Every structure is written in C-alpha cells, then in structure tokens.
Amino acid sequence: AVKKMRGQPGTKVTLTIFRKGVDKPFKVEIVRDIIKVKSVKTKELENGKIGYIRLTQFQENSADEFEKALKQFKNKEGIIIDLRNNPGGLLTSAVSIASMLLPKGKLIVYTQGRDPKNKEEFYSESDPIVPKDVPIAVIVNKGSASASEILTGALKDHKRAIIVGDTTFGKASVQTLIPLQDGSGIKLTVAHYYTPNGNLIMNKGITPDIIVKMTEEEEIAKAKAEREAKISGKDDIAKDPQLEAAVNAIHRLAKK
C-alpha cells in the first residue's frame, strides 16, 4: 500500500478510506509532495517559566529547528530537553546542537579505534545561545541512543546540564561496509564513540544524575497519550515522573 501511494511530487493518487462510524468506504484524491517531518516540538511549562524542547531524532534540519526553540526559551527560568526514545541520527546534527549549549572550543565527543593514532575529535563550533546561568535538564531513557547519547554525554561531562531519567541504550560506534563480489557486504565496527571525559558509550550508555525509572504501565499510558495528543492537538496529560523530576531539578538549580 505504501509503495502504491509513493510517487513523483505533484502527481495525484486516489485513496479509498474505511472509517469507523461511516457505512461505506469513500475516496479522497490527494497530491503527492515531499513530507518534511519536524523533529523538534516545544511548549511552555510551569506557567511559562520553563521551556520544554522535545527532540525526536537528529535529522538534517534538526539543528535549525533546535536553534529557533533555544532562542525562544533562552531567557526562561530553565530549559528541559527531552531525548527519550530518540534513536539518534546525524553526528553533524548532534555536534551543531551541542555547540549551541557549550562554550566554543569544548570537546563534544571523540572516536577511538584499535590504533591510538586513529583518533578523531569533535569540538563545539560557536558561542552558546543559552546564558550559562540558565539551568538545563536533559531527560533520557533506554530508548535514547547514538547521537542522543553523544549530546547527553557532552552536556553531563561539562556539567552544563543535569541528566534525568533512565540509563541510555548504549549504542555509539563507527562502522564501515566492506563490499563482497556477490553484491553483499560485511559491516565492521572500526571505532567507538567516547564522551569528553573518556567514557565509552557502547554497551554502557549514559547514567543519569537523577535516576527515575518508569513502570511499563506508565510508559504505555504515556505513549498512548502522546498518540492521542498528535491527533487532537492538545497537550499530553499522562503522568510523567521523569518530566516532573526534571521540572523539580530546574527549580532547585534556578534558586542557587
């Protein structure tokens, strides 16, 4: 069905829709186009005192979206960055976003293989957007992986953010594909990512400063609420102990 729906932008396709509560199926004609999925969602918490940024993945346009959100919230009492269930994405995007939060020239992450000479370092490229006295909390869980862990590790090691939630997935490796004669290939891990303090991310993950685990029932309820919120356009109102802990952490840090 998905293959049949796909096509050149500007061309038309007719969908036959079966809808609950409607006796007969009906047809809708739509025009194909390139769909740009936003990876950054924002809202205000605590009567506008705290800015909340949900980053779902690290795409090509994520850094630009994140920058707009930061500029919107940079004068708040604090900022919460939600990286839960973010599977990662582009390293360049993670480095760009970290550069908006850390002083220029700070080490963000480095890769290291078996040969100590094959070490590549990535540094923050610009001055931070958020003033250093504005506290930041990052929420992570076991679904936060790869680029999410790189960003989290950098902010934790440089003490720029307090990390809340559950230990991250532990997936951060550099792989290369070796093509074979039959058209298949072998994917080899040639290096791993390390946080600025030299902590290996692979198979270990990032341990939060404040550990708050959610029960399976709470996670299911939250996922359901998020789906319903997307449809209705209303805020997710499910119980969220990790978000509550992040809000409390911001309030404590703001008072210091």
Coordinates of N, CA and C in Angstrom, one line a residue, residues 50-235:
I50 N 9.3 27.7 32.4 CA 10.3 26.7 31.9 C 10.0 26.4 30.4
G51 N 11.0 26.3 29.6 CA 10.9 26.0 28.2 C 11.1 24.5 28.0
Y52 N 10.3 23.8 27.3 CA 10.4 22.4 27.1 C 10.6 22.1 25.6
I53 N 11.7 21.4 25.3 CA 12.1 21.0 23.9 C 12.1 19.5 23.7
R54 N 11.3 19.0 22.9 CA 11.3 17.5 22.6 C 12.0 17.3 21.3
L55 N 13.1 16.6 21.3 CA 13.9 16.3 20.1 C 13.7 14.8 19.8
T56 N 13.0 14.5 18.7 CA 12.7 13.1 18.4 C 13.8 12.4 17.6
Q57 N 14.6 13.1 16.9 CA 15.7 12.5 16.1 C 16.6 13.6 15.6
F58 N 17.8 13.2 15.2 CA 18.8 14.1 14.7 C 18.8 14.1 13.2
Q59 N 18.0 14.9 12.6 CA 17.9 15.0 11.1 C 18.7 16.2 10.6
E60 N 18.7 16.3 9.3 CA 19.4 17.4 8.6 C 19.0 18.7 9.0
N61 N 17.7 18.9 9.3 CA 17.1 20.2 9.7 C 16.9 20.4 11.2
S62 N 17.3 19.4 11.9 CA 17.1 19.4 13.4 C 17.8 20.6 14.1
A63 N 19.0 20.8 13.7 CA 19.8 21.9 14.3 C 19.1 23.2 14.1
D64 N 18.6 23.5 12.9 CA 17.9 24.8 12.7 C 16.7 24.9 13.5
E65 N 15.9 23.8 13.6 CA 14.7 23.8 14.4 C 15.0 24.0 15.9
F66 N 16.1 23.3 16.3 CA 16.5 23.4 17.7 C 17.0 24.8 18.1
E67 N 17.7 25.5 17.2 CA 18.2 26.8 17.4 C 17.0 27.8 17.6
K68 N 16.0 27.7 16.8 CA 14.8 28.5 16.9 C 14.2 28.3 18.3
A69 N 14.1 27.1 18.7 CA 13.5 26.8 20.0 C 14.3 27.4 21.1
L70 N 15.6 27.3 21.1 CA 16.5 27.8 22.1 C 16.4 29.3 22.2
K71 N 16.4 30.0 21.1 CA 16.3 31.4 21.1 C 14.9 31.9 21.7
Q72 N 13.9 31.1 21.5 CA 12.6 31.4 22.1 C 12.6 31.2 23.6
F73 N 13.4 30.3 24.1 CA 13.4 30.0 25.5 C 14.6 30.4 26.3
K74 N 15.6 31.1 25.7 CA 16.9 31.3 26.3 C 16.8 32.2 27.6
N75 N 15.7 33.0 27.8 CA 15.6 33.8 28.9 C 14.6 33.3 30.0
K76 N 14.3 32.0 29.8 CA 13.4 31.3 30.8 C 14.1 31.0 32.1
E77 N 13.4 30.6 33.1 CA 14.0 30.2 34.3 C 14.9 28.9 34.1
G78 N 14.5 28.1 33.2 CA 15.3 26.9 32.8 C 14.7 26.3 31.6
I79 N 15.5 25.3 31.0 CA 15.1 24.6 29.8 C 15.2 23.1 30.0
I80 N 14.2 22.4 29.6 CA 14.2 20.9 29.6 C 14.3 20.4 28.2
I81 N 15.3 19.5 27.9 CA 15.5 18.9 26.6 C 15.1 17.4 26.8
D82 N 14.1 17.0 26.1 CA 13.6 15.6 26.2 C 14.2 14.8 25.0
L83 N 15.0 13.8 25.3 CA 15.6 13.0 24.3 C 15.2 11.5 24.5
R84 N 14.1 11.3 25.2 CA 13.6 10.0 25.4 C 13.1 9.3 24.1
N85 N 13.5 8.1 23.9 CA 13.2 7.3 22.7 C 13.7 8.0 21.4
N86 N 14.7 8.8 21.5 CA 15.3 9.4 20.3 C 16.4 8.4 19.9
P87 N 16.3 7.7 18.7 CA 17.2 6.7 18.3 C 18.5 7.3 17.8
G88 N 18.6 8.6 17.6 CA 19.9 9.2 17.1 C 19.7 9.8 15.8
G89 N 20.8 9.6 14.9 CA 20.7 10.2 13.6 C 22.1 10.7 13.2
L90 N 22.1 12.0 12.7 CA 23.3 12.5 12.1 C 24.3 13.0 13.2
L91 N 25.5 12.6 13.1 CA 26.5 13.1 14.1 C 26.7 14.7 13.9
T92 N 26.7 15.1 12.7 CA 26.8 16.6 12.5 C 25.7 17.4 13.2
S93 N 24.5 16.8 13.2 CA 23.4 17.5 13.9 C 23.6 17.5 15.4
A94 N 24.1 16.4 15.9 CA 24.4 16.4 17.4 C 25.5 17.4 17.8
V95 N 26.5 17.5 16.9 CA 27.6 18.4 17.2 C 27.1 19.9 17.1
S96 N 26.3 20.2 16.1 CA 25.8 21.5 16.0 C 24.9 21.9 17.2
I97 N 24.1 21.0 17.6 CA 23.2 21.3 18.8 C 24.0 21.4 20.1
A98 N 25.0 20.6 20.3 CA 25.9 20.7 21.4 C 26.6 22.0 21.4
S99 N 27.0 22.5 20.2 CA 27.7 23.8 20.1 C 26.8 25.0 20.5
M100 N 25.5 24.8 20.5 CA 24.6 25.9 20.9 C 24.5 25.9 22.5
L101 N 25.0 24.9 23.1 CA 24.8 24.8 24.6 C 26.1 24.9 25.4
L102 N 27.2 24.6 24.7 CA 28.5 24.6 25.3 C 29.4 25.8 24.8
P103 N 30.4 26.2 25.6 CA 31.3 27.3 25.2 C 32.1 26.8 23.9
K104 N 32.5 27.8 23.1 CA 33.2 27.4 21.9 C 34.5 26.8 22.2
G105 N 34.9 25.7 21.5 CA 36.1 25.0 21.6 C 36.1 23.9 22.6
K106 N 34.9 23.6 23.2 CA 34.8 22.4 24.1 C 34.7 21.1 23.4
L107 N 35.4 20.1 23.9 CA 35.3 18.8 23.3 C 33.9 18.2 23.5
I108 N 33.3 17.7 22.4 CA 31.9 17.2 22.4 C 32.0 15.7 22.5
V109 N 32.8 15.1 21.6 CA 32.9 13.6 21.5 C 34.2 13.3 20.7
Y110 N 34.7 12.1 20.9 CA 35.8 11.6 20.1 C 35.6 10.2 19.8
T111 N 36.2 9.8 18.6 CA 36.2 8.4 18.2 C 37.6 7.8 18.4
Q112 N 37.6 6.5 18.8 CA 38.9 5.8 19.0 C 38.8 4.4 18.6
G113 N 39.7 3.9 17.7 CA 39.7 2.6 17.2 C 40.9 1.8 17.9
R114 N 41.3 0.7 17.4 CA 42.3 -0.1 18.0 C 43.7 0.6 17.9
D115 N 43.9 1.3 16.8 CA 45.1 2.1 16.7 C 44.9 3.5 17.4
P116 N 45.7 3.8 18.4 CA 45.5 5.1 19.1 C 45.7 6.3 18.2
K117 N 46.4 6.1 17.1 CA 46.6 7.2 16.2 C 45.3 7.6 15.4
N118 N 44.4 6.6 15.3 CA 43.2 6.9 14.6 C 42.1 7.4 15.5
K119 N 42.4 8.6 16.0 CA 41.5 9.3 16.9 C 41.0 10.6 16.3
E120 N 39.7 10.7 16.3 CA 39.1 11.9 15.7 C 38.2 12.6 16.8
E121 N 38.5 13.9 16.9 CA 37.8 14.7 17.9 C 36.9 15.7 17.3
F122 N 35.8 16.0 18.0 CA 34.8 17.0 17.5 C 34.5 18.0 18.6
Y123 N 34.7 19.3 18.3 CA 34.6 20.4 19.2 C 33.4 21.3 18.9
S124 N 32.9 22.0 20.0 CA 31.9 23.0 19.8 C 32.4 24.1 18.8
E125 N 31.5 24.5 17.9 CA 31.9 25.4 16.8 C 31.5 26.8 17.0
S126 N 30.7 27.1 18.0 CA 30.2 28.5 18.2 C 30.0 28.8 19.6
D127 N 29.7 30.1 19.9 CA 29.3 30.5 21.3 C 27.9 30.0 21.6
P128 N 27.7 29.7 22.9 CA 26.4 29.2 23.2 C 25.3 30.2 23.1
I129 N 24.1 29.7 22.8 CA 22.9 30.6 22.7 C 22.3 30.9 24.1
V130 N 22.3 29.9 24.9 CA 21.7 30.0 26.2 C 22.7 30.5 27.3
P131 N 22.3 31.6 28.0 CA 23.3 32.1 29.0 C 23.6 31.0 30.0
K132 N 24.9 31.0 30.5 CA 25.4 29.9 31.4 C 24.6 29.8 32.7
D133 N 23.9 30.9 33.1 CA 23.2 30.9 34.4 C 21.8 30.3 34.2
V134 N 21.4 29.9 33.0 CA 20.1 29.3 32.8 C 20.3 27.8 32.9
P135 N 19.7 27.2 33.9 CA 19.9 25.7 34.1 C 19.2 24.9 33.0
I136 N 19.8 23.8 32.7 CA 19.3 22.9 31.6 C 19.2 21.5 32.2
A137 N 18.0 20.8 32.0 CA 17.8 19.4 32.4 C 17.6 18.6 31.1
V138 N 18.2 17.5 31.0 CA 18.0 16.6 29.9 C 17.4 15.3 30.3
I139 N 16.3 14.9 29.7 CA 15.6 13.6 30.1 C 15.9 12.6 29.1
V140 N 16.4 11.4 29.6 CA 16.7 10.3 28.7 C 16.1 9.0 29.2
N141 N 16.1 8.0 28.4 CA 15.7 6.7 28.9 C 16.4 5.6 28.0
K142 N 16.0 4.4 28.2 CA 16.7 3.2 27.5 C 16.5 3.3 26.0
G143 N 15.6 4.2 25.5 CA 15.4 4.3 24.1 C 16.2 5.5 23.5
S144 N 17.0 6.1 24.3 CA 17.9 7.2 23.8 C 19.2 6.6 23.4
A145 N 19.5 6.8 22.1 CA 20.7 6.1 21.6 C 21.5 7.0 20.7
S146 N 22.7 6.5 20.4 CA 23.6 7.1 19.4 C 23.8 8.6 19.6
A147 N 23.3 9.4 18.7 CA 23.5 10.9 18.7 C 23.0 11.5 20.0
S148 N 21.9 10.9 20.5 CA 21.3 11.3 21.8 C 22.3 11.1 22.9
E149 N 23.0 10.0 22.9 CA 24.0 9.7 23.9 C 25.2 10.6 23.8
I150 N 25.5 11.0 22.6 CA 26.7 11.9 22.4 C 26.4 13.2 23.0
L151 N 25.2 13.8 22.7 CA 24.8 15.1 23.2 C 24.7 15.0 24.7
T152 N 24.1 14.0 25.2 CA 23.9 13.9 26.7 C 25.2 13.7 27.4
G153 N 26.1 12.9 26.8 CA 27.4 12.7 27.5 C 28.2 14.0 27.5
A154 N 28.2 14.8 26.4 CA 28.9 16.1 26.4 C 28.4 17.1 27.4
L155 N 27.1 17.2 27.5 CA 26.5 18.1 28.5 C 26.7 17.7 29.9
K156 N 26.7 16.4 30.2 CA 27.0 15.8 31.5 C 28.4 16.1 31.9
D157 N 29.4 15.7 31.0 CA 30.8 15.8 31.4 C 31.2 17.2 31.6
H158 N 30.7 18.2 30.9 CA 31.0 19.6 31.0 C 30.1 20.3 32.1
K159 N 29.3 19.4 32.7 CA 28.4 20.0 33.8 C 27.5 21.1 33.4
R160 N 27.1 21.0 32.1 CA 26.2 22.1 31.6 C 24.7 21.7 31.8
A161 N 24.5 20.5 32.0 CA 23.1 20.0 32.2 C 23.0 18.9 33.3
I162 N 21.9 18.9 33.9 CA 21.6 17.7 34.9 C 20.8 16.7 34.1
I163 N 21.2 15.5 34.2 CA 20.6 14.4 33.4 C 19.6 13.6 34.3
V164 N 18.4 13.5 33.7 CA 17.3 12.9 34.5 C 16.7 11.7 33.7
G165 N 16.3 10.6 34.4 CA 15.7 9.5 33.7 C 16.3 8.2 34.0
D166 N 16.4 7.4 32.9 CA 17.0 6.0 33.0 C 18.2 5.9 32.1
T167 N 19.1 5.0 32.4 CA 20.3 4.8 31.6 C 20.0 4.6 30.1
T168 N 20.8 5.2 29.3 CA 20.5 5.2 27.9 C 20.9 3.8 27.2
F169 N 20.6 3.7 26.0 CA 20.7 2.4 25.3 C 22.1 1.9 25.2
G170 N 23.1 2.7 24.9 CA 24.5 2.2 24.8 C 24.8 1.8 23.4
K171 N 24.6 2.7 22.4 CA 24.9 2.4 21.0 C 25.6 3.6 20.4
A172 N 26.9 3.5 20.2 CA 27.6 4.6 19.6 C 28.9 4.0 19.0
S173 N 28.9 3.6 17.8 CA 30.0 3.0 17.1 C 30.2 3.5 15.7
V174 N 31.4 3.5 15.2 CA 31.7 3.9 13.8 C 31.9 2.6 13.0
Q175 N 31.1 2.5 12.0 CA 31.1 1.2 11.2 C 31.5 1.5 9.7
T176 N 32.0 0.5 9.1 CA 32.4 0.6 7.7 C 31.8 -0.6 7.0
L177 N 31.4 -0.4 5.7 CA 30.9 -1.5 4.9 C 31.9 -2.0 3.9
I178 N 32.2 -3.3 4.0 CA 33.2 -3.9 3.0 C 32.3 -4.7 2.0
P179 N 32.3 -4.2 0.7 CA 31.5 -4.9 -0.3 C 32.2 -6.2 -0.7
L180 N 31.3 -7.2 -1.0 CA 31.8 -8.5 -1.5 C 31.4 -8.7 -3.0
Q181 N 32.1 -9.7 -3.6 CA 31.9 -9.9 -5.0 C 30.4 -10.2 -5.4
D182 N 29.7 -10.9 -4.5 CA 28.4 -11.3 -4.8 C 27.3 -10.2 -4.6
G183 N 27.8 -9.0 -4.3 CA 26.9 -7.9 -4.1 C 26.5 -7.7 -2.7
S184 N 26.8 -8.6 -1.8 CA 26.5 -8.4 -0.4 C 27.7 -7.6 0.2
G185 N 27.7 -7.5 1.5 CA 28.7 -6.8 2.2 C 28.9 -7.2 3.7
I186 N 30.0 -6.8 4.2 CA 30.2 -7.1 5.7 C 30.4 -5.7 6.4
K187 N 29.6 -5.5 7.4 CA 29.7 -4.3 8.2 C 30.5 -4.5 9.4
L188 N 31.6 -3.8 9.5 CA 32.6 -3.9 10.6 C 32.6 -2.6 11.5
T189 N 32.7 -2.9 12.8 CA 32.9 -1.7 13.7 C 34.4 -1.4 13.8
V190 N 34.7 -0.2 13.4 CA 36.2 0.2 13.4 C 36.6 1.1 14.5
A191 N 35.6 1.7 15.2 CA 35.9 2.6 16.3 C 34.6 2.8 17.1
H192 N 34.8 3.4 18.3 CA 33.7 3.7 19.2 C 33.8 5.1 19.6
Y193 N 32.6 5.6 20.0 CA 32.5 7.0 20.5 C 32.7 7.1 22.0
Y194 N 33.4 8.1 22.4 CA 33.7 8.3 23.8 C 33.3 9.7 24.2
T195 N 32.8 9.9 25.4 CA 32.4 11.2 25.9 C 33.7 12.0 26.2
P196 N 33.6 13.3 26.4 CA 34.8 14.2 26.7 C 35.7 13.6 27.8
N197 N 35.1 13.0 28.8 CA 35.9 12.5 30.0 C 36.4 11.1 29.7
G198 N 36.3 10.6 28.5 CA 36.8 9.3 28.1 C 35.9 8.1 28.4
N199 N 34.7 8.4 28.7 CA 33.8 7.3 29.0 C 33.2 6.6 27.7
L200 N 33.4 5.3 27.6 CA 32.8 4.5 26.5 C 31.3 4.5 26.5
I201 N 30.7 4.8 25.4 CA 29.2 4.8 25.4 C 28.7 3.4 25.0
M202 N 29.4 2.7 24.1 CA 28.9 1.5 23.5 C 28.7 0.4 24.6
N203 N 27.5 -0.1 24.7 CA 27.1 -1.2 25.6 C 27.1 -0.8 27.1
K204 N 27.3 0.5 27.3 CA 27.3 1.0 28.7 C 26.2 2.1 28.9
G205 N 26.1 3.0 27.9 CA 25.1 4.1 27.9 C 25.6 5.2 28.9
I206 N 24.7 6.1 29.0 CA 24.9 7.3 29.9 C 24.0 7.1 31.1
T207 N 24.6 7.1 32.3 CA 23.8 7.0 33.6 C 23.4 8.4 34.0
P208 N 22.1 8.6 34.2 CA 21.6 10.0 34.6 C 22.2 10.4 36.0
D209 N 22.2 11.7 36.3 CA 22.5 12.2 37.6 C 21.3 11.9 38.6
I210 N 20.1 12.0 38.1 CA 18.9 11.7 38.8 C 18.2 10.5 38.2
I211 N 18.3 9.3 38.8 CA 17.6 8.2 38.1 C 16.2 8.1 38.5
V212 N 15.3 8.1 37.5 CA 13.9 8.0 37.7 C 13.4 7.0 36.6
K213 N 13.0 5.8 37.1 CA 12.5 4.8 36.2 C 11.0 4.8 36.1
M214 N 10.5 4.5 34.9 CA 9.1 4.5 34.7 C 8.6 3.0 34.6
T215 N 7.5 2.7 35.2 CA 6.9 1.4 35.1 C 6.4 1.1 33.7
E216 N 6.2 -0.1 33.3 CA 5.7 -0.5 32.0 C 4.3 0.2 31.8
E217 N 3.5 0.2 32.8 CA 2.2 0.7 32.7 C 2.3 2.2 32.4
E218 N 3.2 2.9 33.1 CA 3.4 4.4 32.9 C 3.8 4.7 31.5
E219 N 4.8 3.9 31.0 CA 5.3 4.1 29.6 C 4.2 3.8 28.6
I220 N 3.4 2.8 28.8 CA 2.3 2.5 27.9 C 1.3 3.7 27.9
A221 N 0.9 4.1 29.1 CA 0.0 5.2 29.2 C 0.5 6.5 28.6
K222 N 1.8 6.8 28.7 CA 2.4 8.0 28.1 C 2.4 7.9 26.6
A223 N 2.8 6.7 26.1 CA 2.8 6.5 24.6 C 1.4 6.7 24.0
K224 N 0.4 6.2 24.7 CA -1.0 6.3 24.2 C -1.4 7.8 24.3
A225 N -1.0 8.5 25.4 CA -1.4 9.9 25.5 C -0.7 10.7 24.4
E226 N 0.5 10.4 24.1 CA 1.3 11.1 23.0 C 0.6 10.9 21.7
R227 N 0.2 9.7 21.4 CA -0.5 9.4 20.1 C -1.8 10.2 20.0
E228 N -2.6 10.2 21.1 CA -3.8 11.0 21.1 C -3.6 12.5 21.0
A229 N -2.5 12.9 21.6 CA -2.2 14.4 21.6 C -1.9 14.8 20.1
K230 N -1.2 13.9 19.4 CA -0.9 14.2 18.0 C -2.2 14.4 17.2
I231 N -3.2 13.6 17.5 CA -4.4 13.7 16.7 C -5.3 14.9 17.1
S232 N -5.4 15.1 18.4 CA -6.2 16.2 18.9 C -5.6 17.5 18.9
G233 N -4.2 17.5 18.9 CA -3.5 18.8 19.0 C -3.4 19.4 20.4
K234 N -3.9 18.6 21.4 CA -3.8 19.0 22.8 C -2.5 18.4 23.5
D235 N -2.2 19.0 24.6 CA -1.0 18.6 25.3 C -1.2 17.2 25.9

